[in-house]
Amino acid sequence: MRAMTITPGKPDSARVGEATEPPVADGSVLVEGLLTGICGTDLELVSGHFGTGRPGADQLVIGHESLGRVLEAPAGSGFAPGDLVAGVVRRPDPEPCPACARGEWDFCRNGRYTERGIKEMDGYGAERWRVDPYFAVPVPAELGDLGVLVEPASVLTKSWEQIDAIGSRSWYAPEHVLITGAGPIGLLAAMVARQRGYDVHVLDRMQDGPKPELVRALGASYLTDLADLPVVPDVVIEATGAGQVVFDCAKLLGPAGVMCLVGISPGPASIDVQLDALIRQLVVRNVAVFGVVNAAKRHYADAVDVLRAADPEWLRRLITRTVPLSDWPSALVREPDDIKVVVDLRA
């Protein structure tokens, strides 16, 4: 069968490869692959920066943002042929650390976890894949193709859960939220913040194209210059990974503010900053800065809820380009108005 494959560690090895039928060891639910999303992690995999295949394999099927339709499912699994599903990315380590043993594999302590399409397991970018029922997330039929956004949205539902947990260390009633970066993660973060009723401001360097309109359609404000921010943010969700942006936003946070880092810069970089002065500001204002990666099972269910609560027409505008599996490497080449690019595994 056809699949989105790379040679781990080899730059520019993206190709339409041949993969064997998914082994039963991957799970008892057999799924027809429908869509998979492309994100920065995939670009780094293709660049050879990281990624490992199954033990002994010289190729890796990538694709961790998934949507599929069940073909076969055992009785008692909770699934039936025709159901839409998304697959959880991470699996706990074989001898679970305390976090993995409690279903918190996104906080794995020893690094022995595996990840579909990233680390020691083939991903969901294939015409067919298997998944254990426990790691399959039901996607309501009403979401349809928008179910491909479940995995990226799960990172944001986790982010907000953690922001709330950290904020609750003291009196906590955030009003103003700053999102940096108007890519898929930043826009989904803004969407969830608006669903929560916050005053939301989104910073991005693009002055035209679809991003400003998508932000304003949420009832949020769009900025291209941080100096134009009219409020002191209680919460910052940083989705660019750019060191200077992180530094500048950390200085803006109000007392007991919380900053969540969800972006990672694609390459090494250095900036000259007055770190001592920043540390002083963070300490005297009780500011908390933390990072988020991956998600636990409950965050996927929460992601389904926030997507169902969203305007479906707005969500559809996030998916700016769909490419066929037969030409999937073209999804890696960024076009000017790209936001979320997905691969149609049926074409």
Coordinates of N, CA, C and O in Angstrom, one line a residue, residues 147-326:
G147 N -12.1 16.7 11.4 CA -11.6 15.8 12.5 C -10.0 15.7 12.4 O -9.4 15.4 13.3
V148 N -9.5 16.1 11.2 CA -8.0 16.1 11.1 C -7.4 17.2 12.0 O -6.2 17.1 12.3
L149 N -8.2 18.1 12.5 CA -7.6 19.1 13.5 C -7.7 18.6 14.9 O -7.2 19.4 15.8
V150 N -8.1 17.4 15.2 CA -8.2 17.0 16.6 C -6.8 17.0 17.3 O -6.7 17.5 18.4
E151 N -5.8 16.4 16.6 CA -4.5 16.3 17.2 C -3.9 17.7 17.5 O -3.5 17.9 18.7
P152 N -3.8 18.6 16.6 CA -3.3 19.9 16.9 C -4.1 20.6 18.0 O -3.6 21.3 18.9
A153 N -5.4 20.5 17.9 CA -6.3 21.1 19.0 C -6.0 20.5 20.3 O -6.2 21.2 21.4
S154 N -5.6 19.2 20.4 CA -5.4 18.6 21.7 C -4.2 19.3 22.4 O -4.2 19.3 23.7
V155 N -3.2 19.8 21.6 CA -2.1 20.5 22.3 C -2.6 21.7 23.0 O -2.1 22.1 24.0
L156 N -3.6 22.4 22.4 CA -4.1 23.6 23.0 C -5.0 23.3 24.2 O -5.0 24.1 25.2
T157 N -5.8 22.3 24.1 CA -6.6 21.9 25.3 C -5.7 21.6 26.5 O -6.0 21.9 27.6
K158 N -4.6 20.9 26.2 CA -3.7 20.6 27.2 C -3.1 21.9 27.7 O -2.9 22.1 29.0
S159 N -2.7 22.8 26.8 CA -2.1 24.1 27.2 C -3.0 24.8 28.2 O -2.6 25.3 29.2
W160 N -4.3 24.9 27.8 CA -5.2 25.7 28.7 C -5.4 25.0 30.0 O -5.6 25.6 31.1
E161 N -5.4 23.6 30.0 CA -5.5 22.9 31.3 C -4.3 23.3 32.2 O -4.5 23.5 33.4
Q162 N -3.1 23.3 31.6 CA -2.0 23.6 32.4 C -1.9 25.1 32.8 O -1.5 25.4 33.9
I163 N -2.4 26.0 32.0 CA -2.4 27.4 32.3 C -3.3 27.5 33.5 O -3.0 28.3 34.5
D164 N -4.5 26.9 33.5 CA -5.4 27.0 34.6 C -4.8 26.4 35.9 O -5.0 27.0 37.0
A165 N -4.1 25.3 35.8 CA -3.5 24.7 37.0 C -2.5 25.6 37.6 O -2.4 25.8 38.8
I166 N -1.6 26.2 36.7 CA -0.6 27.1 37.2 C -1.2 28.4 37.8 O -0.8 28.9 38.8
G167 N -2.2 28.9 37.1 CA -2.8 30.1 37.5 C -3.5 30.0 38.9 O -3.6 30.9 39.6
S168 N -4.0 28.8 39.2 CA -4.7 28.6 40.4 C -3.8 28.6 41.6 O -4.3 28.4 42.8
R169 N -2.5 28.7 41.4 CA -1.6 28.9 42.6 C -2.0 30.1 43.4 O -1.5 30.2 44.6
S170 N -2.7 31.1 42.8 CA -3.1 32.3 43.5 C -4.5 32.7 43.0 O -5.1 31.9 42.3
W171 N -5.0 33.8 43.5 CA -6.2 34.3 42.9 C -6.1 34.4 41.4 O -5.1 34.9 40.9
Y172 N -7.0 33.9 40.6 CA -6.8 33.7 39.2 C -8.1 34.1 38.4 O -9.1 33.4 38.6
A173 N -8.1 35.2 37.7 CA -9.2 35.6 36.9 C -8.7 36.3 35.7 O -8.8 37.5 35.6
P174 N -8.1 35.6 34.7 CA -7.5 36.2 33.6 C -8.6 36.9 32.7 O -9.7 36.4 32.6
E175 N -8.2 38.0 32.1 CA -9.1 38.7 31.2 C -8.4 38.8 29.8 O -9.1 38.6 28.8
H176 N -7.1 39.2 29.7 CA -6.5 39.5 28.5 C -5.5 38.4 28.1 O -4.6 38.1 28.9
V177 N -5.6 38.0 26.9 CA -4.7 36.9 26.4 C -4.0 37.3 25.1 O -4.6 37.9 24.2
L178 N -2.7 37.1 25.1 CA -1.9 37.4 23.9 C -1.4 36.1 23.3 O -0.9 35.2 24.0
I179 N -1.7 35.9 22.0 CA -1.2 34.7 21.2 C -0.2 35.2 20.3 O -0.5 36.2 19.5
T180 N 1.0 34.6 20.2 CA 2.0 35.0 19.3 C 2.1 33.9 18.2 O 2.4 32.8 18.5
G181 N 1.9 34.3 17.0 CA 2.0 33.4 15.8 C 0.6 33.0 15.4 O -0.2 32.5 16.2
A182 N 0.2 33.3 14.2 CA -1.1 33.0 13.7 C -1.1 31.9 12.7 O -1.8 31.9 11.7
G183 N -0.3 30.9 13.0 CA -0.3 29.6 12.3 C -1.5 28.8 12.8 O -2.3 29.2 13.6
P184 N -1.6 27.5 12.5 CA -2.7 26.6 13.0 C -2.7 26.6 14.5 O -3.8 26.7 15.1
I185 N -1.6 26.4 15.2 CA -1.6 26.3 16.6 C -2.0 27.7 17.2 O -2.9 27.7 18.1
G186 N -1.5 28.8 16.8 CA -1.9 30.1 17.3 C -3.3 30.4 17.1 O -4.0 30.9 18.0
L187 N -3.8 30.1 15.9 CA -5.3 30.3 15.6 C -6.2 29.5 16.4 O -7.2 29.9 16.9
L188 N -5.8 28.2 16.6 CA -6.6 27.3 17.5 C -6.6 27.8 18.9 O -7.6 27.7 19.6
A189 N -5.4 28.3 19.3 CA -5.3 28.8 20.7 C -6.2 30.0 20.9 O -6.9 30.2 21.9
A190 N -6.2 30.9 19.9 CA -7.1 32.0 19.9 C -8.6 31.6 19.9 O -9.4 32.2 20.7
M191 N -8.9 30.6 19.2 CA -10.3 30.1 19.1 C -10.7 29.6 20.5 O -11.8 30.0 21.0
V192 N -9.9 28.8 21.1 CA -10.3 28.3 22.5 C -10.4 29.5 23.5 O -11.3 29.5 24.3
A193 N -9.4 30.4 23.4 CA -9.5 31.6 24.3 C -10.8 32.4 24.1 O -11.4 32.8 25.1
R194 N -11.2 32.5 22.9 CA -12.5 33.3 22.7 C -13.7 32.5 23.2 O -14.6 33.0 23.7
Q195 N -13.6 31.1 23.0 CA -14.7 30.3 23.5 C -14.8 30.5 25.1 O -15.9 30.4 25.6
R196 N -13.7 30.7 25.7 CA -13.6 31.0 27.1 C -14.0 32.4 27.5 O -14.1 32.7 28.7
G197 N -14.2 33.2 26.5 CA -14.7 34.6 26.8 C -13.6 35.6 27.1 O -13.9 36.7 27.6
Y198 N -12.4 35.3 26.8 CA -11.3 36.2 27.0 C -11.2 37.3 25.9 O -11.6 37.1 24.8
D199 N -10.6 38.4 26.3 CA -10.2 39.4 25.4 C -8.9 38.9 24.7 O -7.8 38.8 25.4
V200 N -8.9 38.7 23.4 CA -7.8 38.0 22.7 C -7.1 38.9 21.7 O -7.8 39.6 20.9
H201 N -5.8 38.9 21.7 CA -4.9 39.6 20.8 C -3.9 38.7 20.2 O -3.3 37.9 20.9
V202 N -3.8 38.7 18.9 CA -2.9 37.8 18.1 C -1.9 38.6 17.4 O -2.2 39.5 16.6
L203 N -0.6 38.2 17.6 CA 0.5 38.9 17.0 C 1.1 38.0 15.9 O 1.4 36.8 16.1
D204 N 1.3 38.6 14.7 CA 1.9 37.8 13.6 C 2.5 38.9 12.7 O 2.1 40.0 12.6
R205 N 3.5 38.5 11.9 CA 4.2 39.4 11.1 C 3.5 39.6 9.7 O 3.8 40.6 9.0
M206 N 2.5 38.7 9.3 CA 1.9 38.9 8.1 C 0.9 40.0 8.1 O 0.0 40.1 9.0
Q207 N 0.9 40.9 7.1 CA 0.1 42.1 7.1 C -1.2 41.9 6.3 O -2.2 42.6 6.4
D208 N -1.2 40.9 5.4 CA -2.3 40.6 4.6 C -2.5 39.1 4.5 O -1.8 38.3 5.2
G209 N -3.3 38.6 3.5 CA -3.6 37.2 3.5 C -4.7 36.8 4.4 O -5.4 37.6 5.0
P210 N -4.9 35.5 4.6 CA -6.1 35.0 5.4 C -6.0 35.2 6.9 O -7.0 35.2 7.6
K211 N -4.8 35.4 7.4 CA -4.6 35.4 8.9 C -5.4 36.5 9.6 O -6.1 36.3 10.6
P212 N -5.2 37.8 9.2 CA -5.9 38.8 9.9 C -7.4 38.7 9.9 O -8.0 38.9 10.9
E213 N -7.9 38.2 8.8 CA -9.4 38.1 8.7 C -9.9 36.9 9.6 O -10.9 37.0 10.2
L214 N -9.1 35.8 9.7 CA -9.5 34.7 10.6 C -9.5 35.1 12.0 O -10.3 34.8 12.8
V215 N -8.5 36.0 12.4 CA -8.4 36.4 13.8 C -9.6 37.3 14.1 O -10.3 37.2 15.1
R216 N -9.9 38.3 13.2 CA -11.0 39.2 13.4 C -12.3 38.5 13.4 O -13.2 38.9 14.1
A217 N -12.4 37.4 12.6 CA -13.7 36.7 12.6 C -14.0 36.0 13.9 O -15.2 35.7 14.2
L218 N -13.0 35.8 14.7 CA -13.2 35.3 16.1 C -13.6 36.3 17.1 O -14.0 36.0 18.2
G219 N -13.5 37.6 16.7 CA -13.8 38.7 17.6 C -12.5 39.1 18.4 O -12.6 39.7 19.5
A220 N -11.4 38.7 17.8 CA -10.1 39.0 18.5 C -9.4 40.1 17.6 O -9.8 40.5 16.5
S221 N -8.3 40.8 18.2 CA -7.6 41.8 17.5 C -6.3 41.2 16.9 O -5.7 40.3 17.5
Y222 N -5.9 41.8 15.8 CA -4.7 41.3 15.1 C -3.7 42.4 15.1 O -3.9 43.5 14.8
L223 N -2.4 42.0 15.5 CA -1.3 42.9 15.6 C -0.2 42.5 14.8 O 0.1 41.3 14.7
T224 N 0.6 43.4 14.2 CA 1.9 43.1 13.6 C 3.0 43.7 14.3 O 4.2 43.4 14.0
D225 N 2.7 44.4 15.4 CA 3.8 45.1 16.2 C 3.4 45.0 17.6 O 2.3 45.4 18.0
L226 N 4.2 44.4 18.4 CA 3.9 44.2 19.8 C 3.7 45.5 20.6 O 3.0 45.6 21.6
A227 N 4.3 46.6 20.0 CA 4.2 47.9 20.6 C 2.7 48.4 20.6 O 2.3 49.3 21.3
D228 N 1.9 47.8 19.7 CA 0.5 48.2 19.5 C -0.4 47.4 20.5 O -1.6 47.7 20.4
L229 N 0.1 46.6 21.3 CA -0.7 45.8 22.2 C -1.3 46.8 23.2 O -0.6 47.4 24.0
P230 N -2.7 46.9 23.3 CA -3.3 47.9 24.2 C -3.5 47.5 25.6 O -4.0 48.3 26.4
V231 N -3.2 46.3 26.0 CA -3.4 45.8 27.3 C -2.2 45.1 27.9 O -1.2 44.8 27.2
V232 N -2.2 44.9 29.2 CA -1.2 44.0 29.8 C -1.8 42.6 29.9 O -2.8 42.3 30.5
P233 N -1.1 41.7 29.2 CA -1.7 40.3 29.1 C -1.6 39.6 30.5 O -0.5 39.6 31.1
D234 N -2.6 38.8 30.8 CA -2.6 37.9 31.9 C -2.0 36.6 31.5 O -1.4 35.9 32.3
V235 N -2.2 36.2 30.3 CA -1.8 34.9 29.7 C -1.2 35.2 28.3 O -1.7 36.0 27.6
V236 N 0.0 34.5 28.1 CA 0.6 34.5 26.7 C 0.7 33.1 26.3 O 1.2 32.3 27.1
I237 N 0.3 32.8 25.1 CA 0.6 31.5 24.5 C 1.5 31.8 23.3 O 1.1 32.5 22.3
E238 N 2.7 31.3 23.4 CA 3.8 31.6 22.5 C 3.9 30.5 21.5 O 4.3 29.4 21.8
A239 N 3.6 30.7 20.2 CA 3.5 29.7 19.2 C 4.5 29.9 18.1 O 4.4 29.2 17.1
T240 N 5.5 30.8 18.2 CA 6.5 31.0 17.2 C 7.8 30.3 17.5 O 8.5 29.9 16.5
G241 N 8.1 30.1 18.7 CA 9.4 29.6 19.1 C 10.6 30.5 18.9 O 11.8 30.1 19.0
A242 N 10.3 31.7 18.5 CA 11.4 32.7 18.2 C 11.8 33.3 19.6 O 11.0 33.9 20.3
G243 N 13.1 33.2 19.8 CA 13.6 33.7 21.1 C 13.4 35.1 21.5 O 13.0 35.4 22.6
Q244 N 13.5 36.0 20.5 CA 13.3 37.4 20.8 C 11.8 37.7 21.1 O 11.5 38.5 22.0
V245 N 10.9 37.0 20.4 CA 9.5 37.1 20.7 C 9.2 36.6 22.2 O 8.4 37.3 22.9
V246 N 9.7 35.5 22.5 CA 9.5 35.0 23.9 C 10.0 36.0 24.9 O 9.3 36.3 25.9
F247 N 11.2 36.5 24.7 CA 11.8 37.5 25.6 C 10.9 38.7 25.7 O 10.6 39.2 26.8
D248 N 10.5 39.3 24.6 CA 9.7 40.5 24.6 C 8.4 40.3 25.3 O 7.9 41.2 26.0
C249 N 7.7 39.1 25.1 CA 6.4 38.9 25.7 C 6.5 38.6 27.1 O 5.6 39.0 27.9
A250 N 7.6 37.9 27.6 CA 7.7 37.7 29.0 C 7.8 39.0 29.8 O 7.3 39.0 30.9
K251 N 8.4 40.0 29.2 CA 8.5 41.3 29.9 C 7.2 42.0 30.0 O 7.0 42.8 30.9
L252 N 6.2 41.6 29.2 CA 4.9 42.3 29.2 C 3.9 41.7 30.2 O 2.9 42.4 30.6
L253 N 4.1 40.5 30.7 CA 3.1 39.8 31.5 C 2.9 40.6 32.8 O 3.8 41.2 33.4
G254 N 1.6 40.6 33.2 CA 1.2 41.3 34.4 C 1.6 40.4 35.6 O 2.0 39.3 35.5
P255 N 1.3 40.9 36.8 CA 1.6 40.2 38.1 C 0.9 38.8 38.0 O -0.3 38.7 37.7
A256 N 1.6 37.8 38.4 CA 1.1 36.4 38.5 C 0.7 35.9 37.1 O -0.1 35.0 36.9
G257 N 1.2 36.5 36.0 CA 0.9 36.1 34.7 C 1.5 34.8 34.4 O 2.4 34.3 35.0
V258 N 1.0 34.1 33.3 CA 1.4 32.8 32.9 C 1.7 32.8 31.4 O 0.9 33.3 30.6
M259 N 2.8 32.3 31.1 CA 3.3 32.2 29.7 C 3.5 30.7 29.3 O 4.3 30.0 29.9
C260 N 2.8 30.3 28.3 CA 2.8 28.9 27.8 C 3.6 28.9 26.5 O 3.2 29.5 25.5
L261 N 4.7 28.1 26.4 CA 5.5 28.0 25.2 C 5.0 26.7 24.5 O 5.2 25.6 25.0
V262 N 4.5 26.9 23.3 CA 4.1 25.7 22.4 C 4.8 25.7 21.1 O 4.8 24.7 20.4
G263 N 5.6 26.7 20.8 CA 6.3 26.8 19.5 C 7.8 26.4 19.8 O 8.4 26.7 20.8
I264 N 8.4 25.8 18.7 CA 9.8 25.5 18.8 C 10.4 26.0 17.5 O 9.9 25.8 16.4
S265 N 11.5 26.8 17.7 CA 12.2 27.3 16.5 C 12.8 26.2 15.6 O 13.3 25.2 16.2
P266 N 12.7 26.3 14.3 CA 13.2 25.3 13.4 C 14.7 25.1 13.4 O 15.2 24.1 12.9
G267 N 15.4 26.1 13.9 CA 16.9 25.9 13.8 C 17.6 26.7 15.0 O 16.9 27.4 15.7
P268 N 18.8 26.4 15.2 CA 19.6 27.1 16.3 C 19.7 28.6 16.0 O 19.9 29.0 14.9
A269 N 19.6 29.4 17.0 CA 19.7 30.8 16.9 C 20.1 31.4 18.2 O 19.9 30.7 19.3
S270 N 20.7 32.5 18.2 CA 21.1 33.2 19.5 C 20.6 34.6 19.4 O 20.6 35.2 18.3
I271 N 20.3 35.2 20.6 CA 19.9 36.6 20.7 C 20.6 37.2 21.9 O 21.0 36.5 22.8
D272 N 20.9 38.5 21.8 CA 21.5 39.2 22.9 C 20.4 39.8 23.8 O 19.6 40.6 23.3
V273 N 20.3 39.3 25.0 CA 19.2 39.8 25.9 C 19.8 40.2 27.2 O 20.8 39.6 27.6
Q274 N 19.1 41.1 27.9 CA 19.5 41.4 29.3 C 18.8 40.4 30.2 O 17.7 40.8 30.8
L275 N 19.3 39.2 30.3 CA 18.6 38.2 31.0 C 18.5 38.5 32.5 O 17.4 38.2 33.1
D276 N 19.5 39.1 33.1 CA 19.4 39.4 34.6 C 18.2 40.3 34.8 O 17.4 40.1 35.8
A277 N 18.0 41.3 34.0 CA 16.9 42.2 34.1 C 15.5 41.5 34.0 O 14.6 41.7 34.7
L278 N 15.5 40.6 33.0 CA 14.2 39.8 32.8 C 13.9 38.9 34.0 O 12.8 38.9 34.5
I279 N 14.9 38.2 34.5 CA 14.7 37.4 35.6 C 14.2 38.2 36.8 O 13.2 37.7 37.5
R280 N 14.7 39.4 37.0 CA 14.2 40.2 38.1 C 12.7 40.5 37.9 O 11.9 40.4 38.9
Q281 N 12.3 40.9 36.7 CA 10.9 41.2 36.4 C 10.1 40.0 36.7 O 9.0 40.1 37.2
L282 N 10.5 38.8 36.2 CA 9.7 37.6 36.4 C 9.5 37.3 37.9 O 8.4 36.9 38.3
V283 N 10.6 37.4 38.6 CA 10.6 37.0 40.0 C 9.7 38.0 40.8 O 8.8 37.6 41.6
V284 N 9.9 39.3 40.6 CA 9.1 40.2 41.5 C 7.6 40.3 41.1 O 6.8 40.7 41.9
R285 N 7.3 39.8 39.9 CA 5.9 39.7 39.5 C 5.3 38.4 39.6 O 4.1 38.1 39.2
N286 N 6.0 37.4 40.1 CA 5.5 36.0 40.3 C 5.0 35.4 39.0 O 4.0 34.7 38.9
V287 N 5.8 35.7 37.9 CA 5.4 35.2 36.6 C 5.9 33.8 36.4 O 6.9 33.4 36.9
A288 N 5.1 32.9 35.7 CA 5.4 31.6 35.5 C 5.5 31.4 34.0 O 4.6 31.8 33.2
V289 N 6.6 30.7 33.5 CA 6.8 30.4 32.1 C 7.0 28.9 32.0 O 7.9 28.4 32.8
F290 N 6.3 28.2 31.2 CA 6.4 26.8 31.0 C 6.2 26.3 29.6 O 5.7 27.1 28.8
G291 N 6.6 25.1 29.3 CA 6.4 24.5 28.0 C 5.4 23.4 27.9 O 5.2 22.7 28.9
V292 N 4.9 23.2 26.8 CA 3.9 22.1 26.5 C 4.3 21.3 25.3 O 4.6 22.0 24.2
V293 N 4.2 20.0 25.3 CA 4.4 19.2 24.2 C 3.5 18.0 24.3 O 3.2 17.5 25.4
N294 N 2.9 17.6 23.1 CA 2.1 16.4 23.1 C 0.9 16.5 23.9 O 0.5 17.6 24.3
A295 N 0.1 15.4 24.1 CA -1.1 15.5 24.8 C -1.5 14.1 25.4 O -1.1 13.1 24.8
A296 N -2.3 14.1 26.4 CA -2.8 12.8 27.0 C -4.2 12.5 26.4 O -4.7 13.4 25.6
K297 N -4.7 11.4 26.6 CA -5.9 11.0 26.0 C -7.1 11.9 26.3 O -7.8 12.3 25.4
R298 N -7.2 12.4 27.5 CA -8.3 13.3 27.8 C -8.2 14.6 27.0 O -9.3 15.2 26.7
H299 N -7.0 15.0 26.6 CA -6.9 16.3 25.9 C -7.5 16.1 24.5 O -8.0 17.1 23.9
Y300 N -7.4 14.9 23.9 CA -8.0 14.6 22.6 C -9.5 14.7 22.7 O -10.2 15.3 21.8
A301 N -10.1 14.2 23.8 CA -11.6 14.3 23.9 C -12.0 15.7 24.1 O -13.0 16.2 23.5
D302 N -11.2 16.5 24.9 CA -11.4 17.9 25.0 C -11.3 18.7 23.7 O -12.1 19.6 23.4
A303 N -10.4 18.2 22.8 CA -10.2 18.8 21.5 C -11.5 18.6 20.7 O -11.9 19.5 19.9
V304 N -12.0 17.4 20.7 CA -13.3 17.2 20.0 C -14.3 18.2 20.4 O -15.1 18.7 19.6
D305 N -14.4 18.4 21.7 CA -15.4 19.3 22.3 C -15.3 20.7 21.8 O -16.2 21.4 21.4
V306 N -14.0 21.2 21.8 CA -13.8 22.6 21.3 C -14.0 22.8 19.8 O -14.5 23.8 19.4
L307 N -13.7 21.7 19.1 CA -14.0 21.8 17.6 C -15.5 21.7 17.3 O -15.9 22.4 16.4
R308 N -16.2 21.0 18.1 CA -17.7 20.9 17.9 C -18.3 22.2 18.3 O -19.3 22.6 17.7
A309 N -17.7 23.0 19.2 CA -18.3 24.2 19.6 C -17.9 25.4 18.7 O -18.5 26.5 18.8
A310 N -17.0 25.1 17.8 CA -16.5 26.2 16.9 C -17.4 26.3 15.6 O -18.2 25.4 15.3
D311 N -17.2 27.4 15.0 CA -17.9 27.7 13.7 C -17.3 26.8 12.6 O -16.1 27.0 12.3
P312 N -18.0 25.8 12.1 CA -17.3 24.9 11.1 C -16.8 25.6 9.9 O -15.8 25.2 9.3
E313 N -17.5 26.7 9.5 CA -17.0 27.5 8.3 C -15.6 28.1 8.6 O -14.7 28.2 7.8
W314 N -15.5 28.6 9.9 CA -14.2 29.2 10.3 C -13.1 28.1 10.3 O -12.0 28.3 9.8
L315 N -13.4 27.0 10.8 CA -12.4 25.9 10.9 C -12.0 25.5 9.5 O -10.8 25.2 9.2
R316 N -13.0 25.4 8.5 CA -12.6 25.0 7.2 C -11.6 26.0 6.5 O -10.8 25.6 5.7
R317 N -11.7 27.3 6.9 CA -10.8 28.3 6.4 C -9.4 28.1 6.9 O -8.4 28.6 6.3
L318 N -9.2 27.3 8.0 CA -7.9 27.0 8.5 C -7.1 26.1 7.5 O -5.9 26.2 7.3
I319 N -7.9 25.2 6.9 CA -7.3 24.2 5.9 C -7.2 24.9 4.6 O -8.2 24.9 3.8
T320 N -6.0 25.5 4.3 CA -5.9 26.3 3.1 C -5.5 25.5 1.8 O -5.6 26.0 0.7
R321 N -5.0 24.3 2.0 CA -4.6 23.5 0.9 C -4.6 22.0 1.2 O -4.2 21.6 2.3
T322 N -5.1 21.2 0.2 CA -5.2 19.8 0.3 C -4.4 19.2 -0.9 O -4.7 19.6 -2.0
V323 N -3.5 18.3 -0.6 CA -2.7 17.7 -1.7 C -2.9 16.2 -1.7 O -3.2 15.6 -0.6
P324 N -2.8 15.6 -2.8 CA -3.1 14.1 -2.9 C -1.8 13.3 -2.3 O -0.7 13.8 -2.4
L325 N -2.1 12.2 -1.8 CA -1.0 11.3 -1.4 C 0.0 11.1 -2.5 O 1.2 11.0 -2.2
S326 N -0.5 11.0 -3.7 CA 0.4 10.7 -4.9 C 1.5 11.8 -5.1 O 2.5 11.6 -5.8

